[in-house]
PDB file of C-alpha atoms and ligand atoms in Angstrom:
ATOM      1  CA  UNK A   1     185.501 232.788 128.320  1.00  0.00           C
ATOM      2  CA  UNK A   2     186.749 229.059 128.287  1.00  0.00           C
ATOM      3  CA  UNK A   3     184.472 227.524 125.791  1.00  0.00           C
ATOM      4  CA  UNK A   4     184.087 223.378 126.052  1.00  0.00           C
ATOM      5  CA  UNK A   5     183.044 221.078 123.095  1.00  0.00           C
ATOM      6  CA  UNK A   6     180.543 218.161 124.611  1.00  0.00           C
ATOM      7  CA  UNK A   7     180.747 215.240 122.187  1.00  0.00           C
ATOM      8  CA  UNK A   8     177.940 212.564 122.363  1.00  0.00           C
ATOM      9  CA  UNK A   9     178.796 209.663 120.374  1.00  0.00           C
ATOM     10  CA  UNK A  10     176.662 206.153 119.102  1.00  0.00           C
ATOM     11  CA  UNK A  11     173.771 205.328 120.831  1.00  0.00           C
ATOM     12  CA  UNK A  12     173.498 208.109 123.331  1.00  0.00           C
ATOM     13  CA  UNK A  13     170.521 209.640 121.551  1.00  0.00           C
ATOM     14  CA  UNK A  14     168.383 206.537 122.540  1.00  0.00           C
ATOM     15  CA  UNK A  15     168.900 207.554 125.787  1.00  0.00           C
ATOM     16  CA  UNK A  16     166.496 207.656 128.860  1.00  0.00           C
ATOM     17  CA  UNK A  17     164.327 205.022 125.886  1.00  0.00           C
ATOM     18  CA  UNK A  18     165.904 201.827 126.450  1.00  0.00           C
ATOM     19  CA  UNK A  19     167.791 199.898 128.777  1.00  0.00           C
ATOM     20  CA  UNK A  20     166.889 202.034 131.833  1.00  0.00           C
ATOM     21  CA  UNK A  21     168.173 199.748 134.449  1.00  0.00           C
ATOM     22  CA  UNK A  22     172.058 200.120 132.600  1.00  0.00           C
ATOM     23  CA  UNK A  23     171.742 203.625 131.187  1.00  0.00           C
ATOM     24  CA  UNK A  24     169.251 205.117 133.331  1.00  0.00           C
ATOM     25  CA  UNK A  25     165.977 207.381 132.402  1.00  0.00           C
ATOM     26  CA  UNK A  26     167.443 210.520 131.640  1.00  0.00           C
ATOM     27  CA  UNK A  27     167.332 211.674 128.298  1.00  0.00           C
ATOM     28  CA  UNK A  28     170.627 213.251 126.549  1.00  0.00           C
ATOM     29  CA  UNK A  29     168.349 216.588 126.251  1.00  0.00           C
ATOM     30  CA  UNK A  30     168.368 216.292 130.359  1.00  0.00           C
ATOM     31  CA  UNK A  31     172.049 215.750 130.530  1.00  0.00           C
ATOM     32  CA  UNK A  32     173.098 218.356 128.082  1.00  0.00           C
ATOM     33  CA  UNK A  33     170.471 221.104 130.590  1.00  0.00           C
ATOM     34  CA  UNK A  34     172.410 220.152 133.404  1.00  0.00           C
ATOM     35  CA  UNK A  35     175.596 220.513 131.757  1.00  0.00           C
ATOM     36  CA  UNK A  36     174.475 223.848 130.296  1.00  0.00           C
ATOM     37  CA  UNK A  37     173.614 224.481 133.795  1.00  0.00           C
ATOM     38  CA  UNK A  38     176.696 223.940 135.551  1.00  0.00           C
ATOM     39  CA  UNK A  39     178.982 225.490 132.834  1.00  0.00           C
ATOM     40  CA  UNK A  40     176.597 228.937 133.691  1.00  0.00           C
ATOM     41  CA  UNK A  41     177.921 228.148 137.764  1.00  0.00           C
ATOM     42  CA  UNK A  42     181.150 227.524 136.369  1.00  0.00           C
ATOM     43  CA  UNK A  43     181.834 230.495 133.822  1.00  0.00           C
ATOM     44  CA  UNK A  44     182.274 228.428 130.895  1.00  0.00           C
ATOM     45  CA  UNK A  45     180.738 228.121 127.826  1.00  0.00           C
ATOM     46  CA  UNK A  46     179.673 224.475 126.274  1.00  0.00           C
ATOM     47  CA  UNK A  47     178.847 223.567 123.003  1.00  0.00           C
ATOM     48  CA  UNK A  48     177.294 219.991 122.623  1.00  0.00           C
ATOM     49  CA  UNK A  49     176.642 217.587 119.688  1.00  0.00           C
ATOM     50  CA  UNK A  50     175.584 213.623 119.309  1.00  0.00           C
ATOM     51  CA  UNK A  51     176.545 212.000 116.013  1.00  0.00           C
ATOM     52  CA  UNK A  52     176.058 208.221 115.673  1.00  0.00           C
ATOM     53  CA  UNK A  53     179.000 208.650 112.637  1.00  0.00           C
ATOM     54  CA  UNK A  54     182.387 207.855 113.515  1.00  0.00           C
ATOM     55  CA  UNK A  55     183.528 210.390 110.765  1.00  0.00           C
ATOM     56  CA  UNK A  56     181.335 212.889 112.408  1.00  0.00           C
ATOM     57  CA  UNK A  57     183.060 212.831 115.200  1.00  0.00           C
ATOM     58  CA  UNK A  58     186.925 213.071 114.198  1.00  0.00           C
ATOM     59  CA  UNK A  59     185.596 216.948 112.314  1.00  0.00           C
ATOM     60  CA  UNK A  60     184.407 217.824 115.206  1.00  0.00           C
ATOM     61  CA  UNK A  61     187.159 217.026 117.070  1.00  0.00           C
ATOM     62  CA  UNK A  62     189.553 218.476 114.085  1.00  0.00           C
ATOM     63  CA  UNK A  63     187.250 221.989 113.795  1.00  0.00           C
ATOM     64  CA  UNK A  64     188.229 222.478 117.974  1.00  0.00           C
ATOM     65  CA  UNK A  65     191.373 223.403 117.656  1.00  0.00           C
ATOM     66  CA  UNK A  66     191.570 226.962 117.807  1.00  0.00           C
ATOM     67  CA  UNK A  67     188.089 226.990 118.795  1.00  0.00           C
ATOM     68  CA  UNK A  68     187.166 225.140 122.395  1.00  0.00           C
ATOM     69  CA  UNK A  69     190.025 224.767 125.063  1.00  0.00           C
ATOM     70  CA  UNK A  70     188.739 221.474 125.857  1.00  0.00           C
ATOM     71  CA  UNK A  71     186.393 218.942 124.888  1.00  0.00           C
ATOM     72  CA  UNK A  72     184.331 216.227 127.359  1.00  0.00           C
ATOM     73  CA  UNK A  73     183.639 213.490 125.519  1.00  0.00           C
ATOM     74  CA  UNK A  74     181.782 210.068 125.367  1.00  0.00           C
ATOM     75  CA  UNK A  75     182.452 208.300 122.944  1.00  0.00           C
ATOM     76  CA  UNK A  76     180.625 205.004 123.696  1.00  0.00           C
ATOM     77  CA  UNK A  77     181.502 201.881 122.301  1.00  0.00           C
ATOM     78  CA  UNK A  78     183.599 204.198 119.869  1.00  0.00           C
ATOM     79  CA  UNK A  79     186.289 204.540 122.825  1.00  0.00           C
ATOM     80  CA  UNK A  80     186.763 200.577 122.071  1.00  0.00           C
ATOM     81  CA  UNK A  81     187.050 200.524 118.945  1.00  0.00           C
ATOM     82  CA  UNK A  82     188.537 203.359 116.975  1.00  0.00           C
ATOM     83  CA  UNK A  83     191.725 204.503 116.681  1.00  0.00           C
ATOM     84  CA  UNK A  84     191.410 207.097 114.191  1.00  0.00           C
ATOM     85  CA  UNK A  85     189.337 208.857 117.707  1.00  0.00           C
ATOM     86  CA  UNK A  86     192.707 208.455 119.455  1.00  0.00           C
ATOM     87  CA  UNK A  87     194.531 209.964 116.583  1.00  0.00           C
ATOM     88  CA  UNK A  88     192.176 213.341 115.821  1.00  0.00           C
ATOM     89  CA  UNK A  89     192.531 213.257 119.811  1.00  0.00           C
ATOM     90  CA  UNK A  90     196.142 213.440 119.813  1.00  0.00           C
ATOM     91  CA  UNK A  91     196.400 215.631 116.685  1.00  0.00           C
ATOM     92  CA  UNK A  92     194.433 218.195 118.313  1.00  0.00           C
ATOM     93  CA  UNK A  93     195.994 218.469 121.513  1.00  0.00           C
ATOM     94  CA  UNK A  94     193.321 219.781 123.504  1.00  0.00           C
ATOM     95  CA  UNK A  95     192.690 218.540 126.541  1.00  0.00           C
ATOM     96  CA  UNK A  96     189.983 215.653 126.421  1.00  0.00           C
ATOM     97  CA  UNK A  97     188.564 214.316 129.655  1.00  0.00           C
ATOM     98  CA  UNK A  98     186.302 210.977 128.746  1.00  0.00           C
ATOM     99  CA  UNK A  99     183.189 210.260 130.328  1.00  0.00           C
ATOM    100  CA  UNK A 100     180.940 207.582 131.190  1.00  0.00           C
ATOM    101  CA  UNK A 101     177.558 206.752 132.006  1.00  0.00           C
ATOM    102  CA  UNK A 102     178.465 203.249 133.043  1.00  0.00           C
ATOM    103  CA  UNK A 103     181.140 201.925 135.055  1.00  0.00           C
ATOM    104  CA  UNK A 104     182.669 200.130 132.254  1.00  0.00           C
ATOM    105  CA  UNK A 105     185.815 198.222 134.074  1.00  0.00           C
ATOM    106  CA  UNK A 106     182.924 196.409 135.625  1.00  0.00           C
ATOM    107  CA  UNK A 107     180.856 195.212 132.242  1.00  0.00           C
ATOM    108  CA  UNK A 108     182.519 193.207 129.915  1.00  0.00           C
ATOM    109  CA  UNK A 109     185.822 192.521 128.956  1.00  0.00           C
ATOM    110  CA  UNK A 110     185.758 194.155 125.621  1.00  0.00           C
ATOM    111  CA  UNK A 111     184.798 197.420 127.284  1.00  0.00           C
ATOM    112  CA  UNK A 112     187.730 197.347 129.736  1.00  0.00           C
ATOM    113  CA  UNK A 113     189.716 199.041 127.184  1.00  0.00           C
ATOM    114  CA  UNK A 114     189.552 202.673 126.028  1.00  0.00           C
ATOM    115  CA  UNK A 115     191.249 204.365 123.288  1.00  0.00           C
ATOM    116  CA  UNK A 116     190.165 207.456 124.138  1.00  0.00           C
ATOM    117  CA  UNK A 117     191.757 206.896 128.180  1.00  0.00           C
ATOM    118  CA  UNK A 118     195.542 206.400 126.275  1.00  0.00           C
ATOM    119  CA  UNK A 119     195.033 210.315 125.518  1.00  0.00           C
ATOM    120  CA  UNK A 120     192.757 211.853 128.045  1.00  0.00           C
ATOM    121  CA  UNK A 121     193.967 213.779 130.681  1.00  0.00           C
ATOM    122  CA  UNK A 122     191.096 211.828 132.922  1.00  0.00           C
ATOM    123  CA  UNK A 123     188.270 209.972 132.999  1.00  0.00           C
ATOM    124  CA  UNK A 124     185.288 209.432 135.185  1.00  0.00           C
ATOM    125  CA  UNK A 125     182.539 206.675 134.891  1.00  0.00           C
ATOM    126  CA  UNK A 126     179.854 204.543 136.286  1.00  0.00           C
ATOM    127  CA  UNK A 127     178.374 207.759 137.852  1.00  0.00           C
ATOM    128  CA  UNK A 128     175.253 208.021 135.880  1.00  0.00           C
ATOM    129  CA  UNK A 129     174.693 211.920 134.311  1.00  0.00           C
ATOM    130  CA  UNK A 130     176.901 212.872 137.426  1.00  0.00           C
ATOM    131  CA  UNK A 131     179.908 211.579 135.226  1.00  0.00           C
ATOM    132  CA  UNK A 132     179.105 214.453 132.976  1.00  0.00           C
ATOM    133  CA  UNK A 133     179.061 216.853 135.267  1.00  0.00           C
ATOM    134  CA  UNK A 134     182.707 215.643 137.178  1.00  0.00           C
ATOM    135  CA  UNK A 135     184.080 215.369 134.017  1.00  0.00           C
ATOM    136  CA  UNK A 136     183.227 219.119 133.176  1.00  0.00           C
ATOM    137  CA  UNK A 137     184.588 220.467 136.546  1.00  0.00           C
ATOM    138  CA  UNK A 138     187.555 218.090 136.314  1.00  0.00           C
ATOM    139  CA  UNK A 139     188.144 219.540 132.604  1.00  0.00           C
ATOM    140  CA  UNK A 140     187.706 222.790 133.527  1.00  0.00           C
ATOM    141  CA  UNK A 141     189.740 222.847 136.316  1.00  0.00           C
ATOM    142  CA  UNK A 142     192.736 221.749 133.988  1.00  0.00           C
ATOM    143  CA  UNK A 143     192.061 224.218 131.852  1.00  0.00           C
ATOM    144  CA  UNK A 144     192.134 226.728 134.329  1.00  0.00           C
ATOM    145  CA  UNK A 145     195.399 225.656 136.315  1.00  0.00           C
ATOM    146  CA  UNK A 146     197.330 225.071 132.934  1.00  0.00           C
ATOM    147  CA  UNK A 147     199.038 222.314 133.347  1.00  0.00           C
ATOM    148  CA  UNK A 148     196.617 220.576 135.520  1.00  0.00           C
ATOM    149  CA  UNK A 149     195.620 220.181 138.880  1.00  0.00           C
ATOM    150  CA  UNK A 150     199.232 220.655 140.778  1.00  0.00           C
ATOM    151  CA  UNK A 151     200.804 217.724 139.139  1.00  0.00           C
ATOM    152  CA  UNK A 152     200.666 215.587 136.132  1.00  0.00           C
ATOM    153  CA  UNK A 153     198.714 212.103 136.987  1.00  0.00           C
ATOM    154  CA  UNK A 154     199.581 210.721 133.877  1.00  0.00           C
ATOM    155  CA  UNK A 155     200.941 207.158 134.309  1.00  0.00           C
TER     156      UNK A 155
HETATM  157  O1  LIG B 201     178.562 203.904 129.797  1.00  0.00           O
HETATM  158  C1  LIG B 201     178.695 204.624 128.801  1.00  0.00           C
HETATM  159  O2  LIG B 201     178.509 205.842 128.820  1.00  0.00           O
HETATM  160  C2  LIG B 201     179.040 203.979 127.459  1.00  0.00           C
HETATM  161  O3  LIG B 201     179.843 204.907 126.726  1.00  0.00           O
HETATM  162  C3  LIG B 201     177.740 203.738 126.729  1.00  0.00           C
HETATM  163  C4  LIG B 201     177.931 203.025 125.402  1.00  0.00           C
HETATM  164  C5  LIG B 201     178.752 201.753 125.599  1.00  0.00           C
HETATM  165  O4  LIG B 201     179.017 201.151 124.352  1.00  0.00           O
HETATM  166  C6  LIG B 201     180.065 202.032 126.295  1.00  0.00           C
HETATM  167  O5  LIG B 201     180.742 200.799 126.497  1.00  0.00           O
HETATM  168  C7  LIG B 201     179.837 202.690 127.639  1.00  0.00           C
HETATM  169  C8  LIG B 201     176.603 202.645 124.807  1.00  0.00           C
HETATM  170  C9  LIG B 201     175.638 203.771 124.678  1.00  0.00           C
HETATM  171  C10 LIG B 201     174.317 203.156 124.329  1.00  0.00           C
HETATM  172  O6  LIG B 201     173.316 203.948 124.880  1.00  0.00           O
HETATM  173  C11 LIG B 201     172.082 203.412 124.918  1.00  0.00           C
HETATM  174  C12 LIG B 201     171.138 204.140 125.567  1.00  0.00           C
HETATM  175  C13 LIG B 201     169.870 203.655 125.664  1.00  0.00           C
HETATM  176  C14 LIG B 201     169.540 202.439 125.078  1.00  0.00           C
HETATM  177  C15 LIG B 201     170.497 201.723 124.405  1.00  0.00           C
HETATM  178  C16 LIG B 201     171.778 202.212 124.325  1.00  0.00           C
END
């Protein structure tokens, strides 16, 4: 079975708390039951873990290889920030597809850029939990074809 590593990264446990009218009123405990949900629809299996510790995250992203095919991450403001993410991302190579929440090209500047996008084979935001749930189809799907859906959109 293709098994998927959900990362959650800083901040995303106050969700569905705080700052509804950005982030919305879902908690992460909703979004991780519907993605638990649709990866039973889909024939996957997904594994999912919030750290607010950048560290945290690169060992979870090192442990993967070997065993997850692919990992859907959010990285929040993480993606702006680190490149050691883009690094563990590259070392791995798995395919990553990033999510998020928020449409961020359309917040401020310094969350136009991503790390994370340089190395992910997509990404999908300002969708709300929905991003999640495109994000795991879109992920799967690449999984599933190989190389990707019929050609490379890379660049
Ligand atoms: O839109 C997204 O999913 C983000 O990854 C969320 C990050 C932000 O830094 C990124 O630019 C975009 C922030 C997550 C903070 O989540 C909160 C949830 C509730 C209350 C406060 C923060």
């Amino acid at each position: 079975m293709v098994r998927i590593l959900i990362l959650h990264g800083p901040n995303l446990n106050l969700l569905g708390t705080r700052e509804p009218a950005v982030y919305g009123t879902l908690t992460l405990g909703n979004i991780d039951h519907q993605l638990s949900q649709r990866a039973q629809q889909l024939g996957v299996s997904v594994d999912t873990f919030q750290t607010n510790h950048e560290g945290e995250l690169l060992d979870r992203i090192h442990a993967a290889r070997g065993n997850f095919e692919g990992i859907l991450m959010n990285a929040g403001a993480f993606c702006h920030t680190s490149i050691a993410l883009r690094d563990a991302i590259s070392a791995v190579a798995l395919p990553v597809v990033e999510v998020h929440l928020s449409n961020t090209a359309a917040r401020e500047t310094f969350r136009h850029h991503s790390y994370v996008a340089e190395v992910a084979r997509g990404v999908v935001a300002g969708f709300g939990p929905l991003s999640y749930l495109l994000g795991l189809d879109g992920l799967v799907e690449i999984i599933r074809s190989q190389s990707g859906p019929g050609i490379e959109y890379v660049r």
